XYZ file of C-alpha atoms in Angstrom:
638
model
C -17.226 -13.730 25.179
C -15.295 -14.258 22.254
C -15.191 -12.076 18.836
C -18.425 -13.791 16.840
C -19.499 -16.565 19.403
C -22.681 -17.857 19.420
C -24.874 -18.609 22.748
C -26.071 -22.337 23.011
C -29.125 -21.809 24.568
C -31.743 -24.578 25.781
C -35.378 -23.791 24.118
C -36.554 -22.754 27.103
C -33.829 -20.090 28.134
C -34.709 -18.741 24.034
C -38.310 -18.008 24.582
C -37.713 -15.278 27.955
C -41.481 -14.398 29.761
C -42.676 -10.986 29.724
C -41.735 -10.515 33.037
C -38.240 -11.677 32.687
C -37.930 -9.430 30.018
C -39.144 -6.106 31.849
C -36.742 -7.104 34.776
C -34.022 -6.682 32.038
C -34.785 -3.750 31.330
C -35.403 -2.296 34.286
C -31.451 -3.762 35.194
C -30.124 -1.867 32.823
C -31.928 1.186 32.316
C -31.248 1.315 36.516
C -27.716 0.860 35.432
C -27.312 3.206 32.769
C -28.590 5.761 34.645
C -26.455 4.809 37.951
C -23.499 5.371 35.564
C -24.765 8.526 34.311
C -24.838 10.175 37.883
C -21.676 8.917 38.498
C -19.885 10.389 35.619
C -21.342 13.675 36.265
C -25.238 13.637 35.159
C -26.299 14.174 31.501
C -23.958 16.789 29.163
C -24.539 17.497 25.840
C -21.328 16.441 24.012
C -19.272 18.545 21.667
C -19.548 18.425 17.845
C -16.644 15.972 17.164
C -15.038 17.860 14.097
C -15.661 21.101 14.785
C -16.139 21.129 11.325
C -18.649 23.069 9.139
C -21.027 20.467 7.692
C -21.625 17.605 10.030
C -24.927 16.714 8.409
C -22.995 15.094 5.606
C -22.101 11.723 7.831
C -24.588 10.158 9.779
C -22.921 7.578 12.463
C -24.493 4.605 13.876
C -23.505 5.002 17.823
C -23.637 2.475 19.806
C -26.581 3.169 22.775
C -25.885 3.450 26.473
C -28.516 1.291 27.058
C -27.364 -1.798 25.031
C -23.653 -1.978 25.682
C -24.660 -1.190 29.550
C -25.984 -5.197 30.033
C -22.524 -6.105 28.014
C -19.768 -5.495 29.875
C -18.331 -2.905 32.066
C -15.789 -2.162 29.495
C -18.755 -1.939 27.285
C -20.304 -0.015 28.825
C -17.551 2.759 28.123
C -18.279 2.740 24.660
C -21.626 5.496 24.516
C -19.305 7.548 26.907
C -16.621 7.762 24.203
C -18.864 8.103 21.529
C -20.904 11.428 21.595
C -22.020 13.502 18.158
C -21.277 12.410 14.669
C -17.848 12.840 13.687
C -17.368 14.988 9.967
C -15.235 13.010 7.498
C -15.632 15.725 4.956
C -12.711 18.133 3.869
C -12.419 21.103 5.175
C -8.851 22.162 5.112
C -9.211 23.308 8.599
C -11.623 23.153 11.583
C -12.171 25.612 14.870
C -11.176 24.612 18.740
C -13.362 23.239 20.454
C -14.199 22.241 24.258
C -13.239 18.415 25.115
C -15.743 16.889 28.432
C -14.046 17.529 31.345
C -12.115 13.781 31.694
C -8.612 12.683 31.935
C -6.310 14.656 29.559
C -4.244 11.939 27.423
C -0.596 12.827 26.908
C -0.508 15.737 24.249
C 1.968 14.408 21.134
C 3.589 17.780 20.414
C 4.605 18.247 16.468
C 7.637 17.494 14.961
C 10.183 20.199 13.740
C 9.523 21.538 10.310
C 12.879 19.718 9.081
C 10.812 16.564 9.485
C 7.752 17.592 7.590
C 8.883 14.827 4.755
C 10.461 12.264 7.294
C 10.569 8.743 6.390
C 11.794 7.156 8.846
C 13.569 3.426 7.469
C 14.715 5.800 4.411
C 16.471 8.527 6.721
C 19.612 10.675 4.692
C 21.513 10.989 7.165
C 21.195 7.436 8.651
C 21.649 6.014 5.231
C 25.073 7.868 5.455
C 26.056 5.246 7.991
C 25.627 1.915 5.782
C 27.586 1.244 2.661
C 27.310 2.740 -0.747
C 28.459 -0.587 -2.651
C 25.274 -2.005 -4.741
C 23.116 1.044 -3.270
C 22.772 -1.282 -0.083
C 22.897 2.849 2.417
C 19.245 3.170 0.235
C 18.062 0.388 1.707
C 15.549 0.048 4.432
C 17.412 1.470 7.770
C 14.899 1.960 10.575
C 15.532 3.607 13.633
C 16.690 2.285 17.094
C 14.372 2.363 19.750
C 16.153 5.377 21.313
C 15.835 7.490 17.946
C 12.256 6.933 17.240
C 10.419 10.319 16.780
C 7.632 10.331 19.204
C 6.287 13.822 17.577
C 3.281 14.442 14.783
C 5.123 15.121 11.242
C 3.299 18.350 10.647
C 2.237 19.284 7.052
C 4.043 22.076 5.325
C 2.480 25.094 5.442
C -0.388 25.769 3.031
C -1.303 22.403 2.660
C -4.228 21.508 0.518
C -6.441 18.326 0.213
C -5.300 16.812 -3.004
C -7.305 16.915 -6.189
C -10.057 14.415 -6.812
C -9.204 11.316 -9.468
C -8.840 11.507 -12.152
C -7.677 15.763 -12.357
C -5.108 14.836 -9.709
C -3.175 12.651 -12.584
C -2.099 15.628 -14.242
C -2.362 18.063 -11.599
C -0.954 18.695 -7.690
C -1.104 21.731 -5.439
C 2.824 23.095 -5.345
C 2.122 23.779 -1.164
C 1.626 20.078 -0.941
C 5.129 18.911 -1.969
C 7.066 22.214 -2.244
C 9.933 20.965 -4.701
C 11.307 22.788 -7.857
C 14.309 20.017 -8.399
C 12.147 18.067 -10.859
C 11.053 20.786 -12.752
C 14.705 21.878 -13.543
C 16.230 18.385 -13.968
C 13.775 16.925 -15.840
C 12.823 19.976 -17.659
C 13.522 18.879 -21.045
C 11.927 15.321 -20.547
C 8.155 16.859 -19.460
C 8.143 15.334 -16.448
C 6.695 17.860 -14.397
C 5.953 21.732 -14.368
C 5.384 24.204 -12.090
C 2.072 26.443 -13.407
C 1.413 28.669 -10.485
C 0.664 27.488 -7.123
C -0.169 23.886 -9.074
C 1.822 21.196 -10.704
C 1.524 19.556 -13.829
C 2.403 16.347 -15.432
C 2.546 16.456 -18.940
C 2.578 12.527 -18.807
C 6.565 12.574 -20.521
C 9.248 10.992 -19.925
C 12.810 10.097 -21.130
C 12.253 7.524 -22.798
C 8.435 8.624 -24.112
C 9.206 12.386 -25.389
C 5.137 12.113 -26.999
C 3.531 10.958 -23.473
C 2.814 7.770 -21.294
C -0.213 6.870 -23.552
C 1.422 6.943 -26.488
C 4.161 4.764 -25.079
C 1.721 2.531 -23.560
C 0.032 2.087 -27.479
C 3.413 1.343 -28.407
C 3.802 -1.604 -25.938
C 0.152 -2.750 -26.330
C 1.016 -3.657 -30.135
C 4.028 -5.607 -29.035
C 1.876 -7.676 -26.005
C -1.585 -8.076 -25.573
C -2.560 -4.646 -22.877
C -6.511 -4.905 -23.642
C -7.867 -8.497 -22.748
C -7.560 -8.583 -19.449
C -4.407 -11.166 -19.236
C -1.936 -8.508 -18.353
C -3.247 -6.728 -14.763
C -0.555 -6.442 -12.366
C 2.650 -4.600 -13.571
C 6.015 -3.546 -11.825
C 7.188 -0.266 -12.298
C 11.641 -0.084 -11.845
C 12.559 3.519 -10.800
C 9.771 4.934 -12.055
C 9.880 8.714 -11.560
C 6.776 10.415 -10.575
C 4.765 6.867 -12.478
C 3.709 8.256 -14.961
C 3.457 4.950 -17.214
C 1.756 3.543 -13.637
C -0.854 6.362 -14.123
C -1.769 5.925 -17.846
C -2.028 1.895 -17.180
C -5.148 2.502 -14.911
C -7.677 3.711 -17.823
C -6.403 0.139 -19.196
C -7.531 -1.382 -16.589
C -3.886 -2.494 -15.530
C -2.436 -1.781 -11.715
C 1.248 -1.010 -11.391
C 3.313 -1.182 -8.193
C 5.700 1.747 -8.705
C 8.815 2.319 -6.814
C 11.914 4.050 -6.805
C 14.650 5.612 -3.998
C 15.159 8.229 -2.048
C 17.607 9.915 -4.001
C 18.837 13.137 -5.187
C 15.340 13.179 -7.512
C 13.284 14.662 -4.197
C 10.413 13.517 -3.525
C 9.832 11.610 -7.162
C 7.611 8.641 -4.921
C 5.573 11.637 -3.047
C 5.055 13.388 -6.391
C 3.389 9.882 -7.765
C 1.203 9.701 -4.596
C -0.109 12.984 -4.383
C -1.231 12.161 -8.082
C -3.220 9.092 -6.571
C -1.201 6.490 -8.379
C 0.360 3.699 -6.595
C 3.927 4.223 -5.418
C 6.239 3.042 -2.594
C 10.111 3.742 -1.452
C 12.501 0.889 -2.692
C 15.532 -0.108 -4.565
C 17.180 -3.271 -6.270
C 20.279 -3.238 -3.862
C 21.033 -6.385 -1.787
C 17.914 -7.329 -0.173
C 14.803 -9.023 -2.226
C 12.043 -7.048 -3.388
C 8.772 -6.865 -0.359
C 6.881 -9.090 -2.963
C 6.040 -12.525 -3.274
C 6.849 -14.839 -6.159
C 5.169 -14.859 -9.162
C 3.411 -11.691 -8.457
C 3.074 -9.328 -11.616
C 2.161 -10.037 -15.240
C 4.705 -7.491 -16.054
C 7.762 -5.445 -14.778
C 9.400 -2.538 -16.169
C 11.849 -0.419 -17.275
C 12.606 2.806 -18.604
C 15.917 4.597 -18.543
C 15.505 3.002 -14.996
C 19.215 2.974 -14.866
C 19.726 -0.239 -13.151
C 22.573 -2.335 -13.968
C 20.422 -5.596 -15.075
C 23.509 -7.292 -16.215
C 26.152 -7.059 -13.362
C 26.594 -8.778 -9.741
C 25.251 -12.118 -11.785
C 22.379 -10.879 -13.400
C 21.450 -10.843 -9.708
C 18.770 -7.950 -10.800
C 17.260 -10.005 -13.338
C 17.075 -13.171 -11.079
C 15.136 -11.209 -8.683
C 12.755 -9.576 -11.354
C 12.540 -13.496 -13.166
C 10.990 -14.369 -8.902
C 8.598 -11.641 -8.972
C 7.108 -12.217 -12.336
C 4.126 -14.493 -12.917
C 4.961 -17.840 -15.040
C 4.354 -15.993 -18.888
C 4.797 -12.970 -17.581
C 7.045 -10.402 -19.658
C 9.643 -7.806 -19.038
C 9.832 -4.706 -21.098
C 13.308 -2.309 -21.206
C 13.894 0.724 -22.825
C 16.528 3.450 -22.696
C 19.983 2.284 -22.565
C 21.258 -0.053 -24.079
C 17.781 -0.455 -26.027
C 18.540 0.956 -29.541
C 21.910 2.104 -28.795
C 22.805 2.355 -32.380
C 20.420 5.602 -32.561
C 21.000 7.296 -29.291
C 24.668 6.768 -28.039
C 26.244 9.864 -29.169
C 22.926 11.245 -26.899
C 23.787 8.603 -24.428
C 27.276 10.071 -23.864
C 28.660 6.523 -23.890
C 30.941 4.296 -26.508
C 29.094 2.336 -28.870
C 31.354 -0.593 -28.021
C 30.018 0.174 -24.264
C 26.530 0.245 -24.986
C 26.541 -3.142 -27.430
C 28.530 -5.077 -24.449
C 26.228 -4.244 -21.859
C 23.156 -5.186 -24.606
C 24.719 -8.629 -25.240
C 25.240 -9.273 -21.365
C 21.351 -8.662 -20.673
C 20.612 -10.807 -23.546
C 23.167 -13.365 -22.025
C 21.194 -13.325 -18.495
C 18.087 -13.061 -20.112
C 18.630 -16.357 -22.017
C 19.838 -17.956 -18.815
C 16.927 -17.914 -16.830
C 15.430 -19.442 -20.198
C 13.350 -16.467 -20.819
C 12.081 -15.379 -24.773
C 13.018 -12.269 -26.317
C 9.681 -11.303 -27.981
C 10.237 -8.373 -30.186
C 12.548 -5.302 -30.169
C 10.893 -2.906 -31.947
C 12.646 1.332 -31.885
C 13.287 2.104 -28.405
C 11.338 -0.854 -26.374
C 12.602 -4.283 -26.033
C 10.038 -7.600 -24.301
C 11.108 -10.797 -22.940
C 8.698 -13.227 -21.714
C 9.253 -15.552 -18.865
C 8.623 -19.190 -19.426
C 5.257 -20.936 -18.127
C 6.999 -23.463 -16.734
C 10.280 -24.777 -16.153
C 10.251 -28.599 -17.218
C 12.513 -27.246 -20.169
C 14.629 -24.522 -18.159
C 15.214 -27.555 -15.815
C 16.951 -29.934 -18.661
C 18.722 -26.911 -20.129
C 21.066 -26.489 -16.826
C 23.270 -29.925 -18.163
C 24.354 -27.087 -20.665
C 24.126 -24.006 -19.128
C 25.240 -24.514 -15.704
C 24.458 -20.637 -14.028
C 22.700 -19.512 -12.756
C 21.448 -22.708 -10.707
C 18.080 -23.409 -9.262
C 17.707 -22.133 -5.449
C 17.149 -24.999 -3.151
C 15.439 -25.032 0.137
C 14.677 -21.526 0.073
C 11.077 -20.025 0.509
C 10.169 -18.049 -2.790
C 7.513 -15.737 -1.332
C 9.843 -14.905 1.759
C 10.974 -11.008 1.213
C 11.336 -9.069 4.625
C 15.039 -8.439 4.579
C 15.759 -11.554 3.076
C 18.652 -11.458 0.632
C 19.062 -11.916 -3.018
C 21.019 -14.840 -4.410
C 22.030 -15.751 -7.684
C 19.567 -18.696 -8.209
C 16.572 -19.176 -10.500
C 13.289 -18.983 -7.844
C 11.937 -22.525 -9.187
C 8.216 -22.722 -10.648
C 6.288 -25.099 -9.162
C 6.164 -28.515 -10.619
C 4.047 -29.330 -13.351
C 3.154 -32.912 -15.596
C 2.975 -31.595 -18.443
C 4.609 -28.824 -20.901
C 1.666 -27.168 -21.818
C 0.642 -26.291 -18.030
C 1.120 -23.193 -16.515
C 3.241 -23.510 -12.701
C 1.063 -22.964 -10.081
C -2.277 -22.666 -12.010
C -3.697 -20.297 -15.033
C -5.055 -17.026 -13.857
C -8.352 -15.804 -15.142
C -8.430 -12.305 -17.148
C -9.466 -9.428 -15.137
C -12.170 -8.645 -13.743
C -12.848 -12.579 -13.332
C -9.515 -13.285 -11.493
C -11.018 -10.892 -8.402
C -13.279 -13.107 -7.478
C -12.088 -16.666 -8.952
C -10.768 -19.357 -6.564
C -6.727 -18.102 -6.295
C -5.172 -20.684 -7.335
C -2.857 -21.173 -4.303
C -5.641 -21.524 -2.244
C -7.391 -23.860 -4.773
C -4.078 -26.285 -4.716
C -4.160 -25.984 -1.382
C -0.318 -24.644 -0.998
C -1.273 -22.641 1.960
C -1.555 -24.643 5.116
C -4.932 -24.225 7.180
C -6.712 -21.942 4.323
C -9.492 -23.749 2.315
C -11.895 -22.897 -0.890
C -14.482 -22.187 1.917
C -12.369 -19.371 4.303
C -11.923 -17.816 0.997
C -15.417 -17.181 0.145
C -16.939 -16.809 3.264
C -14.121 -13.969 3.425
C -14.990 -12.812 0.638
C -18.894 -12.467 1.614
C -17.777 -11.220 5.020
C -16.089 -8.070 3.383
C -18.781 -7.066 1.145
C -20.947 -6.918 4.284
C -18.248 -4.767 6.446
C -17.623 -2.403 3.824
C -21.338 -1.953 3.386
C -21.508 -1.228 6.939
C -18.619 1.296 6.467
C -20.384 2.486 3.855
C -23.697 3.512 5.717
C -21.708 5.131 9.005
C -19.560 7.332 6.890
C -21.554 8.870 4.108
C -18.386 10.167 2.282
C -16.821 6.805 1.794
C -19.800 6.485 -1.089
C -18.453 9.640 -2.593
C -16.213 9.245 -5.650
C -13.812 11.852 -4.904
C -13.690 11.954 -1.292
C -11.218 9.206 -0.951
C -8.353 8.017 -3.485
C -4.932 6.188 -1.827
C -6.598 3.447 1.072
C -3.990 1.838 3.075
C -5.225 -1.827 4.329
C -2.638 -2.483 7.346
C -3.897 -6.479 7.767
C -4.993 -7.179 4.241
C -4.966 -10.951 4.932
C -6.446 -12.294 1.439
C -7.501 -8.975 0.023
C -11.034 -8.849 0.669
C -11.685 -5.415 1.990
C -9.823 -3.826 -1.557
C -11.983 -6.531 -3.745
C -15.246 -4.939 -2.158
C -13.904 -1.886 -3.393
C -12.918 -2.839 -6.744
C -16.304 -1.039 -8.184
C -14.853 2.652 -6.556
C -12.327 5.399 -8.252
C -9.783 4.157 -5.803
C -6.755 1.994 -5.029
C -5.981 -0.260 -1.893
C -2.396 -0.743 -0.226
C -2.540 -4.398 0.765
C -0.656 -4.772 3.523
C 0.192 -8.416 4.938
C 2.392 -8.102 8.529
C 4.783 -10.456 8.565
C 3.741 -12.150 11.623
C 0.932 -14.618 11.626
C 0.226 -16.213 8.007
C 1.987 -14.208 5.680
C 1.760 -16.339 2.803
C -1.749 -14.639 1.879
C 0.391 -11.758 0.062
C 0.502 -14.161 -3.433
C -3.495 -14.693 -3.115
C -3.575 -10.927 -3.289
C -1.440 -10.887 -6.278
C -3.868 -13.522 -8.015
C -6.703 -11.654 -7.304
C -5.603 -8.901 -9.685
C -4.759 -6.557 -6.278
C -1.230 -5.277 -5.276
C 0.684 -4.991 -1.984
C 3.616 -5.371 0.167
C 4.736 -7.128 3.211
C 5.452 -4.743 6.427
C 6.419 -5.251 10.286
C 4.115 -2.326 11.997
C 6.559 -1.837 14.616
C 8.686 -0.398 11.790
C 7.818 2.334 9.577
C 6.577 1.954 6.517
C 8.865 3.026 2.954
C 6.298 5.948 2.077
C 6.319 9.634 2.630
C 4.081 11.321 4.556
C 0.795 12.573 3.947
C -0.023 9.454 1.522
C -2.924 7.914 2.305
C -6.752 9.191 2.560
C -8.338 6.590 4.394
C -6.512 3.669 7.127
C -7.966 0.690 7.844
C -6.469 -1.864 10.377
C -8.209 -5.132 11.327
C -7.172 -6.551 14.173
C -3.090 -5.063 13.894
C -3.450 -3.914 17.793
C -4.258 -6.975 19.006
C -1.939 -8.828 16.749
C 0.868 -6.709 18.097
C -0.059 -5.624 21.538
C 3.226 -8.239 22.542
C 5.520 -6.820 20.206
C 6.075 -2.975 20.196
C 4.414 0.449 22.439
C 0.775 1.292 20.721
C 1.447 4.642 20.139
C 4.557 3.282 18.096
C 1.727 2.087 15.509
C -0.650 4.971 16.016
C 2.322 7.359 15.218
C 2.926 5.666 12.167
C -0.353 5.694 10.943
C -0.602 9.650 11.816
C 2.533 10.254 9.591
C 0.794 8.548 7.126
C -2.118 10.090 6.997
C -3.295 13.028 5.103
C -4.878 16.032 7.019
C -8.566 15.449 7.051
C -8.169 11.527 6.656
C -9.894 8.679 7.677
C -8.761 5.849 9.979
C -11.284 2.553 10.370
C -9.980 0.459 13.379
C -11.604 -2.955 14.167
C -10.858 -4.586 17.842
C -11.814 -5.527 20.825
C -13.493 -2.901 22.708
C -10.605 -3.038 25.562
C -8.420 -2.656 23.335
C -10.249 0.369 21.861
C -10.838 2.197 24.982
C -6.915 2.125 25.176
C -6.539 3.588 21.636
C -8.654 5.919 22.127
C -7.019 7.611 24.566
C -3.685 7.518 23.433
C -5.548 8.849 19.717
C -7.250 11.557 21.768
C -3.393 13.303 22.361
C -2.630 12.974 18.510
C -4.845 15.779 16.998
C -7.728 13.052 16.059
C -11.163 13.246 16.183
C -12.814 9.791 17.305
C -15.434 7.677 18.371
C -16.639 4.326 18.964
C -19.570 2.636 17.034
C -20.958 -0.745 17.024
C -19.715 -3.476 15.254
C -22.078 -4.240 11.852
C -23.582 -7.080 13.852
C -24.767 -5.151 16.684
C -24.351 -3.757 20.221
C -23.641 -7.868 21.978
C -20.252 -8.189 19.582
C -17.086 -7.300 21.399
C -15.591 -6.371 18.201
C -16.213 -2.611 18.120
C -15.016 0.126 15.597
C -12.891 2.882 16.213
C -13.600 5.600 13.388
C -11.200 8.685 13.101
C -10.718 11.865 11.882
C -7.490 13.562 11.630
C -8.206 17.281 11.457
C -6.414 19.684 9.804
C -3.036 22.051 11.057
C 0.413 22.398 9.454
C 3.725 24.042 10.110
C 2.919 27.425 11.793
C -0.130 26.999 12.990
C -0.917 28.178 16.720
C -1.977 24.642 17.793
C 1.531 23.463 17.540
């Protein structure tokens, strides 16, 4: 039977005689028991964790008895179960026996020179693609033949991070073991090593008194505090800090930089619990859709915004939301003051000024203000007057036939991402957002214009109810997921339009909203109108983050929307990398399909179990709820 199928039953087959009904039970209770003796009678199963407080999670198994009159696959599912699993951190947990049943294959662990890989941001693969326009720090993903099919161990030492908001200005040195920072940036405040801890002064080079203060500075020039301003873009951001101060504003900023010779800047930002992924500006378009943030960013970012075109700018003009602003400082913002500091020509610094301003006033954007160090321009809400300008200014041209919202490897061109069309001057392309909180939960407007084929005003909020019912199920089978600092960076692998990180919108944490780029992958922009962030990604690919990043997993339905495409444990790999030690993975599927992961999860160091789906034992749809226990580099289990 079909995921949520209902049984058309005739009135008479509804109302079952008392007799009829102690037959059933007699069936099955006959069957469950046959099954029993056939598996070996009744054992007490082991404590899942192994770890020392499993009273803190209580877990809703699913009962022999019901899934036995389901199916035989089913049936399977209070075998794989057993005791509670322990979601709490521990930092470590003790052996123990597994049932005497089929060993899955044993993943061994990677060697310790892999303890950071990424795998699509490789340095020595990089080394085999061209350095022209940064295109070598590009996505690169392995072959088939040079996938790692090991467990990227965590260096040795390794600590659960701290809780929000402490781990903003503080991270455990053992965690991400890197000095470079401290030396390179030492005069800027980055980061400092205090001990076994780091911390982050909240500096940076272009805001010597701290990311609030810089932030104040900016919120005088554009309005930070009403709610109009809530998704932001972060250009080579460092270790995000301006990403970090935005979120007591109420204000959530995709960060990103490279891989470079800053190591481990993106890891730094994560194990802080702000948002941060791997990318550059090189060739390829930005994983976003259009008309995504209310603002992007850039400080001493050191990205050359006025060459190839203004091809940078073109691509940050797509991304931003109709109104939405752009803010620069560093050089050559305020040149006159800092070139001598600079080490660069005056004459160099003013030419490269006037050609942003140039691009800038091509794609018909405003400069705001320039005020010291900071300089905003403000995108146009609409295009009726861009339009009529290009009889004058003939580049760059509008893009024709070319999906906006299409970013998975798809490459820049030097064309203006057109709005869509409005009637009058006044109205904003593609719809006004509401201020946050409202936008959450107000119709998106792409769904309201109905610019996404097969998705209605109705799918949305009966989504939208669904979620705040699933999470309140997730809720009451793992009692830490209430806790406010037991989980901080959730990773949504099939975010679809969001819903799962809007039920969450209440907690101290942030959701990765993930939209595969198979099936309808237009959803990412409702995300983006919702006030949430994310990125498109092919799961039979790695994903551009370090590992260790994430505290909890959740994956609806990605098995059985790629069990055609790429090996299981290809996904389940992936996920392991990118999950810390101690985390949490929520997987919803068939129970076939389950089963399967199960044992392939079983080899991978996890601790898991099968429970019943939130409507009961007679849905297919099962959960699969893990626990990744703890080891790192050294340890005897290796």
């Amino acid at each position: 039977m079909a995921v949520g199928a209902k049984l058309h039953l005739s009135p008479a087959a509804r109302r079952p005689t008392l007799p009829q009904l102690l037959a059933v039970a007699l069936l099955c209770s006959a069957s469950y028991l046959a099954g029993v003796w056939h598996h070996g009678g009744f054992t007490a199963a082991p404590a899942a964790g192994g770890g020392a407080s499993p009273s803190l999670v209580s877990i809703a198994t699913t009962t022999a008895a019901s899934v036995a009159c389901v199916s035989p696959t089913t049936a399977a599912v209070a075998r794989v179960g057993g005791a509670p699993l322990d979601f709490a951190a521990h930092h470590a947990a003790d052996d123990t026996e597994v049932n005497a049943a089929p060993a899955p294959r044993a993943y061994e662990a990677c060697p310790a020179k892999h303890s950071e890989y990424t795998p699509c941001e490789d340095v020595e693969r990089s080394l085999r693609f061209p350095r022209d326009r940064l295109v070598y720090r590009e996505r690169h993903c392995p072959a088939e033949g040079e996938r790692l099919r090991c467990l990227v161990p965590a260096p040795r030492g390794y600590r659960t991070p701290f809780p929000w908001p402490a781990s903003r200005d503080v991270a455990w040195f053992a965690n991400v073991p890197h000095k470079e920072l401290t030396v390179e940036k030492a005069v800027q405040n980055w980061i400092h090593v205090d001990g076994d801890k780091f911390r982050f002064p909240g500096g940076g080079t272009m805001f010597p008194h701290g990311a609030g203060a810089y932030i104040d500075d900016i919120g005088r020039l554009i309005p930070l505090h009403d709610g109009s301003i809530r998704t932001a873009l972060d250009t080579g951001c460092g270790v995000a800090s301006w990403g970090a101060y935005l979120l007591s504003r109420n204000i959530l900023a995709m960060s990103f930089a490279p891989r470079d010779s800053h190591e481990a800047q993106v890891q730094f930002a994560l194990e802080r619990g702000v948002p941060a992924m791997i990318g550059v500006l090189a060739s390829n378009r930005l994983t976003y859709p259009a008309r995504a943030f209310d603002m992007a960013h850039c400080s001493r970012c050191l990205i050359p915004w006025q060459l190839y075109d203004g091809l940078y700018l073109i691509e940050v003009d797509r991304i931003l939301r109709p109104g939405g602003y752009w803010i620069l400082s560093g050089p050559p913002i305020n040149w006159k003051k800092h070139w001598k500091g600079w080490q660069r020509t005056r004459e160099d610094l003013n030419a490269e000024q006037r050609a942003i301003e140039s691009v800038a006033k091509s794609l018909c954007w405003k400069k705001i203000k320039e005020v010291g160090d900071i300089a905003i321009w403000q995108k146009p809400t609409n295009h009726i007057h861009c339009k009529a300008s290009r009889r004058i200014i003939k580049s760059p041209p509008f893009c024709s036939n070319k999906n906006p919202d299409a970013a998975w490897y798809e490459k820049m061109e030097a064309c203006i991402t057109p709005l869509p069309e409005v009637s009058d001057i006044k109205e904003v392309a593609g719809g006004e957002l509401k201020k946050w909180p409202q936008r959450l939960t107000a119709m998106p407007p792409r769904i309201a214009s109905g610019s996404i084929e097969g998705v209605t005003a109705e799918m949305f909020n009966e989504d939208t109810r669904l979620w705040k019912k699933r999470v309140g199920h997730y809720k009451s089978v793992i009692s830490q997921f209430g806790q406010k600092d037991r989980y901080r960076n959730l990773l949504d692998m099939n975010a679809r339009f969001g819903g799962f990180a809007a039920a969450l919108a209440g907690d101290p944490m942030w959701v990765m909203n993930m939209v595969p780029t198979i099936g309808n992958s237009t959803t990412l922009g409702v995300i983006y109108e919702r006030g949430l962030i994310g990125n498109y990604q092919d799961w039979c690919e790695g994903m551009s983050t370090y590992p260790r990043t994430y505290d909890l997993i959740h994956a609806d339905s990605v098995f059985s929307l790629y069990k055609d495409r790429c090996e299981m444990d290809t996904i389940l790999l992936e996920m392991d990398r990118i999950l810390r030690p101690e985390g949490t993975v929520i997987i919803r599927d068939d129970v076939d399909l389950l089963v399967k992961i199960k044992s392939v999860a079983d080899g991978m160091r996890w601790n898991s179990q099968i429970v019943d789906h939130e409507d009961g034992p007679l849905v297919r749809e099962k959960l699969l709820l893990v626990v990744k226990t703890y080891w790192t580099l050294g340890d005897e289990k290796q």
